[in-house]
PDB file of C-alpha atoms in Angstrom:
ATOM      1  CA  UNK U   1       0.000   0.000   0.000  1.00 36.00           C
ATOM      2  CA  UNK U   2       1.155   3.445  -1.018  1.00 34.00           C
ATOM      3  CA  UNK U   3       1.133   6.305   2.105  1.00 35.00           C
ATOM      4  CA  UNK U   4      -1.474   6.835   1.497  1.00 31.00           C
ATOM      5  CA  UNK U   5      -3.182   6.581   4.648  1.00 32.00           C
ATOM      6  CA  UNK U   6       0.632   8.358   5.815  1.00 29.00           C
ATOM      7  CA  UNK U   7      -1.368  11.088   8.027  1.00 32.00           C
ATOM      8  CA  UNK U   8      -5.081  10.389   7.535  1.00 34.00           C
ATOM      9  CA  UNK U   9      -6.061  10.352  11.579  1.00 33.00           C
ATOM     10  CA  UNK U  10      -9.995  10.383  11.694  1.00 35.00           C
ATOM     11  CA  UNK U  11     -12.963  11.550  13.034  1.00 45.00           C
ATOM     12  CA  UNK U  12     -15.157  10.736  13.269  1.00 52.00           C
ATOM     13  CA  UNK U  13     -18.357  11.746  15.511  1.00 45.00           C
ATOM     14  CA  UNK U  14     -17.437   9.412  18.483  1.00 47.00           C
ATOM     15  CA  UNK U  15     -15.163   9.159  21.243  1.00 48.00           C
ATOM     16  CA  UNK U  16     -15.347  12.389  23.584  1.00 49.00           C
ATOM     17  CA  UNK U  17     -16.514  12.757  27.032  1.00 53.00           C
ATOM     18  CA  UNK U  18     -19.177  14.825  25.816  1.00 68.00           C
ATOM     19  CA  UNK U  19     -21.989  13.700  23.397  1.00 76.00           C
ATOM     20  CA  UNK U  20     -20.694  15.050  19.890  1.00 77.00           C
ATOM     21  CA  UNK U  21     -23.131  16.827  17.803  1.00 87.00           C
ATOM     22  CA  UNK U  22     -23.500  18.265  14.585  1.00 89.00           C
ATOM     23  CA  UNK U  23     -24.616  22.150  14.727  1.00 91.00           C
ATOM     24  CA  UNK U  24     -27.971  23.384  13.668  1.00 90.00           C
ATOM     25  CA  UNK U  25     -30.085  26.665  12.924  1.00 90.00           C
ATOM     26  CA  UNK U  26     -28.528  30.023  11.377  1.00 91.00           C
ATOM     27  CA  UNK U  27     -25.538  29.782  13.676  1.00 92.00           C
ATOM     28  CA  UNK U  28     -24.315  26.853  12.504  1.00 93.00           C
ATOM     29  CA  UNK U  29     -20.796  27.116  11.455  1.00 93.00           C
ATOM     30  CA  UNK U  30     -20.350  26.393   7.649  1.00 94.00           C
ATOM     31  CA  UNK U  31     -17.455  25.878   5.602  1.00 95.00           C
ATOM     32  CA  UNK U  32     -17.273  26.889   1.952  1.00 94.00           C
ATOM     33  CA  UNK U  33     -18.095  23.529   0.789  1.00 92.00           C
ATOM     34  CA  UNK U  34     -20.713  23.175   2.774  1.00 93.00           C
ATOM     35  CA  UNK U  35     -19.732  20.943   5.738  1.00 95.00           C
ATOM     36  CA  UNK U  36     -21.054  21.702   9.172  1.00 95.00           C
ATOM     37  CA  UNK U  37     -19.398  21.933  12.380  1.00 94.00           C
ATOM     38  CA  UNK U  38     -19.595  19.238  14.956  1.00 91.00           C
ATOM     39  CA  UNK U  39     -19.344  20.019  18.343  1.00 91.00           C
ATOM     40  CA  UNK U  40     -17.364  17.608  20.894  1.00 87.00           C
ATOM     41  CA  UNK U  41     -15.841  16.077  18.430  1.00 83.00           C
ATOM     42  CA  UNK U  42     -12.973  13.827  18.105  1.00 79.00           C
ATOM     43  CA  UNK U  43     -10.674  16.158  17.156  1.00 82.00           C
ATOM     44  CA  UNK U  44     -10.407  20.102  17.611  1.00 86.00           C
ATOM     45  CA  UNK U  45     -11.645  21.284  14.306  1.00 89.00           C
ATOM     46  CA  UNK U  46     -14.547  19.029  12.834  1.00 90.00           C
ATOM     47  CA  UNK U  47     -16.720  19.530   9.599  1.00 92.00           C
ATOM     48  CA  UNK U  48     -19.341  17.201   8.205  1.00 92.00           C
ATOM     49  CA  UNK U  49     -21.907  16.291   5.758  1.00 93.00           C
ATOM     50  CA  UNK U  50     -24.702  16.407   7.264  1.00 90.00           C
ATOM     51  CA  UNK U  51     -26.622  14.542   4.462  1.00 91.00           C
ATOM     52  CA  UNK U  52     -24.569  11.820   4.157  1.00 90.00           C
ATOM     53  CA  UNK U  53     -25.657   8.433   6.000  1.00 91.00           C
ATOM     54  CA  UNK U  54     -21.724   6.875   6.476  1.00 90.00           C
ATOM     55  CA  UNK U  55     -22.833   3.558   7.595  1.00 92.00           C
ATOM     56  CA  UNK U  56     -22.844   2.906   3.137  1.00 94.00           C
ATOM     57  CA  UNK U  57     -19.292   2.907   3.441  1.00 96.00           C
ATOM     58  CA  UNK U  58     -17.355   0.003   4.090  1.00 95.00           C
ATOM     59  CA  UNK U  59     -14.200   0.382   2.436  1.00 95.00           C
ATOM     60  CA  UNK U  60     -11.260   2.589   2.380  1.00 93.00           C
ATOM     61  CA  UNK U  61      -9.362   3.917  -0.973  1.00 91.00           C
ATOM     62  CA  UNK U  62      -5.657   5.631  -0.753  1.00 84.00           C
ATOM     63  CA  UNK U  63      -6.379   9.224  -1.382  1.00 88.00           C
ATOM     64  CA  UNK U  64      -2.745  10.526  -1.232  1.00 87.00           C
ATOM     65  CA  UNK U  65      -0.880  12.418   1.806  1.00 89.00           C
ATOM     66  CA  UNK U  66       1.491  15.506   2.250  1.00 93.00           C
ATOM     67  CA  UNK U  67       3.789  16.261   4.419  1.00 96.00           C
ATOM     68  CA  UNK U  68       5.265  19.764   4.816  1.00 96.00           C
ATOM     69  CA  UNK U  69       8.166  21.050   7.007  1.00 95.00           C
ATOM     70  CA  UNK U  70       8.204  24.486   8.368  1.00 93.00           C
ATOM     71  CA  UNK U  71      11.247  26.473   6.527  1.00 92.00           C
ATOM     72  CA  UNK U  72      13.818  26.742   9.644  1.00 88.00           C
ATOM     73  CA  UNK U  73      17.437  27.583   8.910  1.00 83.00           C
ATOM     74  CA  UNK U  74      20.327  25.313   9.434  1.00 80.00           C
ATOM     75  CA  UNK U  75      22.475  26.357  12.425  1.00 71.00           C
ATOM     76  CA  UNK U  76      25.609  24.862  13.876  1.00 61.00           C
ATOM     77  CA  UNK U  77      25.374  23.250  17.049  1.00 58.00           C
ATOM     78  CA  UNK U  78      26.940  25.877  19.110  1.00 57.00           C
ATOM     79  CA  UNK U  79      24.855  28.576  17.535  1.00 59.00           C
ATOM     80  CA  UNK U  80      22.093  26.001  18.805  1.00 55.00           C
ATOM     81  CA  UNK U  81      23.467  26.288  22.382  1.00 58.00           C
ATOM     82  CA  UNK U  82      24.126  29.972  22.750  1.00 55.00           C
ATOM     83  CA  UNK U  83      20.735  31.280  21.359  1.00 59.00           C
ATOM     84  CA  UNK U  84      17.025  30.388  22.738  1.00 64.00           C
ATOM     85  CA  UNK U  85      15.667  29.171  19.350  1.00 71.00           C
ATOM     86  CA  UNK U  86      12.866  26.737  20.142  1.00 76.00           C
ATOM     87  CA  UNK U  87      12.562  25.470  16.691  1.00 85.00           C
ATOM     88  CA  UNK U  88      15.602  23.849  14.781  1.00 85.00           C
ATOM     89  CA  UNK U  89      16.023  22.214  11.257  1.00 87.00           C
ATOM     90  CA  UNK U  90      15.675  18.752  10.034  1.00 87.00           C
ATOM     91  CA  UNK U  91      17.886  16.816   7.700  1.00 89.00           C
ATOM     92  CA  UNK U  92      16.507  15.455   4.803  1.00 92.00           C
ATOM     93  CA  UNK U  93      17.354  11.907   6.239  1.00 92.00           C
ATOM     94  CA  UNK U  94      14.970  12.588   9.142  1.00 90.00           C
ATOM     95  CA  UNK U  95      12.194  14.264   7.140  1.00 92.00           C
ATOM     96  CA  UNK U  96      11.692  11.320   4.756  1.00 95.00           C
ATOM     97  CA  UNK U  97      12.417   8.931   8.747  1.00 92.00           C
ATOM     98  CA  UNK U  98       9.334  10.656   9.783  1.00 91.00           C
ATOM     99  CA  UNK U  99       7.248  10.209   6.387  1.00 94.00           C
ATOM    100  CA  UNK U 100       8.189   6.558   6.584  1.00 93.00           C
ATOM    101  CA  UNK U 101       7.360   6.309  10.073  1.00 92.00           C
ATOM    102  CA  UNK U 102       3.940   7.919  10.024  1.00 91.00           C
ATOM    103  CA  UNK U 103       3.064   6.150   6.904  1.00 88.00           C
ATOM    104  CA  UNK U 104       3.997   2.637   8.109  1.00 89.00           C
ATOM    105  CA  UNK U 105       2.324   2.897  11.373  1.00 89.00           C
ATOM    106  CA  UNK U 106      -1.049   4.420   9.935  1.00 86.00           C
ATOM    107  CA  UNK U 107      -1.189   1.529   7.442  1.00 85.00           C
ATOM    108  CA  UNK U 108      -0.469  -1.052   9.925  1.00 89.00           C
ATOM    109  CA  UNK U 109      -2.985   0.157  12.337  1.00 89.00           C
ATOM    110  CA  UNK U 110      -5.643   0.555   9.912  1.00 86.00           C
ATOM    111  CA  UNK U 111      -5.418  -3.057   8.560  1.00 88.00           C
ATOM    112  CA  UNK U 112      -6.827  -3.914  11.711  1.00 92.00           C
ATOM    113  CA  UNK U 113      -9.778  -2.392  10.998  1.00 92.00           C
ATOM    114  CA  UNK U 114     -13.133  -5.004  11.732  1.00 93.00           C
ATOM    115  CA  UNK U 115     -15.328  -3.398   9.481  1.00 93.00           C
ATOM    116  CA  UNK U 116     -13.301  -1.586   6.550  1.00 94.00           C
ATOM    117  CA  UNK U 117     -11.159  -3.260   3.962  1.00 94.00           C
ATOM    118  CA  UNK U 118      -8.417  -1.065   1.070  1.00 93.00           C
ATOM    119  CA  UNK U 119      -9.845  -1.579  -2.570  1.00 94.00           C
ATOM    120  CA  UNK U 120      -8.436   0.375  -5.415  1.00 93.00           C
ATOM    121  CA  UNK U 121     -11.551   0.430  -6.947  1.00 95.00           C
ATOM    122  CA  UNK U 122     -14.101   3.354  -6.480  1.00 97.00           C
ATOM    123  CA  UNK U 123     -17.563   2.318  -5.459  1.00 97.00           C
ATOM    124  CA  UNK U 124     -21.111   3.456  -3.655  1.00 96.00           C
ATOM    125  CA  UNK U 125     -19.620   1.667  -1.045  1.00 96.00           C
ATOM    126  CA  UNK U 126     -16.248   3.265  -1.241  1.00 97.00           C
ATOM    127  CA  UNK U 127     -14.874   6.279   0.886  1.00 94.00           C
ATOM    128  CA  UNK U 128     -11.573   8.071  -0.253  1.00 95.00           C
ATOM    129  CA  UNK U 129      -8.977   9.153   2.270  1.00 92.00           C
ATOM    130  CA  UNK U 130      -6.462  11.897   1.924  1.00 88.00           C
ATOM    131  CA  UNK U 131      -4.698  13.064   5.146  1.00 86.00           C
ATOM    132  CA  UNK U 132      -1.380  15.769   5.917  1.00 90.00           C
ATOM    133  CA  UNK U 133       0.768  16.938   8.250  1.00 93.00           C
ATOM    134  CA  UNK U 134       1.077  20.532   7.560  1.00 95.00           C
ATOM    135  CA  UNK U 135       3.877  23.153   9.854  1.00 95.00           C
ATOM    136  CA  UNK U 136       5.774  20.270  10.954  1.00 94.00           C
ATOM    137  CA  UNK U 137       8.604  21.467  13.461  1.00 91.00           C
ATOM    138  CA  UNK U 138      11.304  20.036  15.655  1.00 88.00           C
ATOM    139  CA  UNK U 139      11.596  20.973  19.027  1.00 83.00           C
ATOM    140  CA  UNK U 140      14.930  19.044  19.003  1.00 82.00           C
ATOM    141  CA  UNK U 141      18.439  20.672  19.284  1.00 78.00           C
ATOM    142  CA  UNK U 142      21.701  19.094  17.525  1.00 71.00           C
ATOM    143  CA  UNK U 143      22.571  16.242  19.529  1.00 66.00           C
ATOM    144  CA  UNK U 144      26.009  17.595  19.721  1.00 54.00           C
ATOM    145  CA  UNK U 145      24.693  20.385  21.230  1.00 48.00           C
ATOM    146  CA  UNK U 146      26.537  19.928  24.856  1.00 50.00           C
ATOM    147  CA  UNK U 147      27.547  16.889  26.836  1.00 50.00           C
ATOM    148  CA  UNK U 148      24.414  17.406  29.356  1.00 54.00           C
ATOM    149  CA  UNK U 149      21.140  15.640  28.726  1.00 63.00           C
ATOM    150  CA  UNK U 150      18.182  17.637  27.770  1.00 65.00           C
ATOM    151  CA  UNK U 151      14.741  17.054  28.583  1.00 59.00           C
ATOM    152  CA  UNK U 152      12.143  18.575  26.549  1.00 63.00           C
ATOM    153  CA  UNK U 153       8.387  18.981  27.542  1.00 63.00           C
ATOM    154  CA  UNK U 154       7.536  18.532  23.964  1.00 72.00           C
ATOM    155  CA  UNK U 155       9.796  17.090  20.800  1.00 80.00           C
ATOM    156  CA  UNK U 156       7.848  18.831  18.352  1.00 84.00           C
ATOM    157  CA  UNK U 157       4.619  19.106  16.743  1.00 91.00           C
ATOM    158  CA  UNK U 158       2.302  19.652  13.128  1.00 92.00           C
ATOM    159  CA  UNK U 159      -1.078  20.202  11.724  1.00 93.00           C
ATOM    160  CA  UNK U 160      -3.233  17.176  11.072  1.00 88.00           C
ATOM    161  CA  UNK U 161      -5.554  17.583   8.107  1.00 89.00           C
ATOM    162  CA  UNK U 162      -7.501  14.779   7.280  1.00 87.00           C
ATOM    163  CA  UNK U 163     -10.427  14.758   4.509  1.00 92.00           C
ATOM    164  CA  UNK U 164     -12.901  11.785   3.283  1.00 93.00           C
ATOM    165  CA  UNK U 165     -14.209  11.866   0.121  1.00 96.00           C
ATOM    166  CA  UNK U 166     -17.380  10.078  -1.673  1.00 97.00           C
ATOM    167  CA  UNK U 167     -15.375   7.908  -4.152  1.00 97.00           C
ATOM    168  CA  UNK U 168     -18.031   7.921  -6.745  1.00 97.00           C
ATOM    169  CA  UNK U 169     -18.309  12.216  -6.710  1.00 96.00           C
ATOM    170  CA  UNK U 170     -15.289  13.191  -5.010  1.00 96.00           C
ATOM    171  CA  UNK U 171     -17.186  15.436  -2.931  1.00 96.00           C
ATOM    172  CA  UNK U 172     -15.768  15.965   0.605  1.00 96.00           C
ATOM    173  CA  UNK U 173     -17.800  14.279   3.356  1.00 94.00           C
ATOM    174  CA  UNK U 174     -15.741  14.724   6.134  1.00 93.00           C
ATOM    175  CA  UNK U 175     -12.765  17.076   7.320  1.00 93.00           C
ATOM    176  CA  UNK U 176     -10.823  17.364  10.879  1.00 89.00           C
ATOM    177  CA  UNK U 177      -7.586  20.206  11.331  1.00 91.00           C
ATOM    178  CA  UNK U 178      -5.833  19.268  14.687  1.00 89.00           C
ATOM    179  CA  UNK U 179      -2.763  21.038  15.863  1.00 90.00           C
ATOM    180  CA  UNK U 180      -0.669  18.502  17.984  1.00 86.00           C
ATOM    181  CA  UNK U 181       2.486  18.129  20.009  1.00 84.00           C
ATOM    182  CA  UNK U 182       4.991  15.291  19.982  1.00 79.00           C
ATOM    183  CA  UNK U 183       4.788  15.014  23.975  1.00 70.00           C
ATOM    184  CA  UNK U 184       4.911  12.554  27.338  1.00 62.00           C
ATOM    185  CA  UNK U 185       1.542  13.132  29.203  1.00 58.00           C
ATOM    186  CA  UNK U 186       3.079  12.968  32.099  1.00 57.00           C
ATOM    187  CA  UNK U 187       6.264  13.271  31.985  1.00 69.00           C
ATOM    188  CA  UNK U 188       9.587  15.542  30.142  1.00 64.00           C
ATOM    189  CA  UNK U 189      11.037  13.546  27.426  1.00 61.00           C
ATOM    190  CA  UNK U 190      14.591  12.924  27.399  1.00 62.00           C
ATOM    191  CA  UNK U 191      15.610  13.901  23.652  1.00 62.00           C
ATOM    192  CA  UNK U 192      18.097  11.472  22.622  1.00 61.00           C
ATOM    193  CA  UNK U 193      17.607  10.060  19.266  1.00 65.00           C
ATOM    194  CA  UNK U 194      16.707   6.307  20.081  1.00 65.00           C
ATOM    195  CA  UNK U 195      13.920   7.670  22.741  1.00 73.00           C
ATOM    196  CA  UNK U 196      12.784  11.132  20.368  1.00 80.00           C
ATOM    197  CA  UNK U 197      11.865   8.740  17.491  1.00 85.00           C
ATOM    198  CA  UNK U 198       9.966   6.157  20.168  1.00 85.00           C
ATOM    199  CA  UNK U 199       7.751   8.977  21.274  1.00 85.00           C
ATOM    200  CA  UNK U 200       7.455   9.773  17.379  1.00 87.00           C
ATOM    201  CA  UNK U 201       6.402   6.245  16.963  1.00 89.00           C
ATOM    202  CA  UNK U 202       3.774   6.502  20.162  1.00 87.00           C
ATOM    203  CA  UNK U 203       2.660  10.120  18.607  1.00 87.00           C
ATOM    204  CA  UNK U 204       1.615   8.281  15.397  1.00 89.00           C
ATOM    205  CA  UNK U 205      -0.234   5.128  17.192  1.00 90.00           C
ATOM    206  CA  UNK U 206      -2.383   7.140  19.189  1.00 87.00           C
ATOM    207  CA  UNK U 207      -3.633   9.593  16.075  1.00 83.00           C
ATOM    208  CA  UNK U 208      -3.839   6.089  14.064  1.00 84.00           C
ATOM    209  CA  UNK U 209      -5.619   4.462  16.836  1.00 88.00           C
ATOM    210  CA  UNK U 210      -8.067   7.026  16.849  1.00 84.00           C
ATOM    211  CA  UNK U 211      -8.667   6.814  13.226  1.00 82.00           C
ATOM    212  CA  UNK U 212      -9.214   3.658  13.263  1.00 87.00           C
ATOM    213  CA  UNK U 213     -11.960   3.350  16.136  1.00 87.00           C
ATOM    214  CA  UNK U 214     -13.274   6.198  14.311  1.00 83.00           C
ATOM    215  CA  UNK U 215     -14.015   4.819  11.158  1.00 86.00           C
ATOM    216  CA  UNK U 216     -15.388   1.302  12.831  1.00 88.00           C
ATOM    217  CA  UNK U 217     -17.195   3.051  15.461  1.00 86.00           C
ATOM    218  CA  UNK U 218     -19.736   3.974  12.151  1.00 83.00           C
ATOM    219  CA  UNK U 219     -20.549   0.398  12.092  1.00 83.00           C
ATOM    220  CA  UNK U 220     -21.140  -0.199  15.797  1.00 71.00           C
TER     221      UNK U 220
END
């Protein structure tokens, strides 16, 4: 399977504390495609269709996904340690590390899916997927930054965008925007590079996790 499903962390109207719903009246918030907000909903920023029944859709095809790095300029690692820059640059290797990593664990998880199944085929039955992490930015200094450990509170973060599509119209159904930090929930993160790309790893579980309850929560 191609990344496709590299960022695509859903949705969709289940899984908060309090009861999602999707607004109503004049007030409603509408996009320019005509989605309406959902309150409560399983991420921060959540637009739907609200005359689309999902339960027709039991199968997921690869809609694509972007990644894009915030522009952040090379420095030396003792420039690093004498200023208070918060953001630093990433090397090519480690941008197209991430894009593997995300990708692989997103596919993975999703393949355990109980009620949807990848086709490449475009169908009534079909949904389309398209997902990106937009702003992406490291929190992490050169290694060789000093001989003390550092502990960071967060190792970074991006912008999730995730859309579904009708396969048969290509008319958007469903879109979620979600700002979120690489982070410990309770704890600062030592940022060494064996335990900075484990945290990456967890990072990408949980937002693939959630996608995929999402999706089979439409069938429970």
């Amino acid at each position: 399977m191609k990344k496709l499903v590299a960022v695509a962390a859903t949705v969709l109207i289940v899984g908060c504390s309090a009861e999602p719903a999707i607004q109503t009246g004049p007030e409603a918030e509408t996009t320019f495609d005509g989605l309406v907000r959902i309150d409560n909903a399983r991420f921060a920023m959540a637009w739907v269709d609200p005359d689309i029944d999902l339960t027709q859709y039991s199968k997921i095809m690869p809609g694509g996904a972007e990644f894009e790095f915030r522009n952040v300029q090379k420095t030396s690692a003792m420039a690093a340690r004498r200023s208070n820059e918060s953001e630093f640059w990433i090397s090519d290797t480690d941008k197209q590390r991430l894009v593997d990593l995300v990708s692989d664990t997103f596919t993975e998880e999703l393949q355990r899916s109980e009620h949807f199944t990848f086709t490449e085929e475009a169908g009534p039955d079909t949904m389309i997927i398209t997902g990106a992490l937009h702003d992406i930015v490291s929190r992490v200094p050169p290694e060789d930054v000093g001989r003390s450990e550092i502990w960071l509170r967060s190792l970074g973060e991006a912008t999730l965008i995730i859309e579904l599509r009708d396969s048969l119209s290509n008319e958007v159904i469903y879109r979620a925007v979600e700002r979120r930090a690489v982070e410990s929930q309770s704890q600062m993160i030592r940022a060494h590079t064996a335990t900075s790309w484990a945290e990456v790893r967890r990072w990408a579980r949980r937002w693939a996790t959630r996608l995929r309850e999402g999706l089979d929560s439409i069938h429970q």
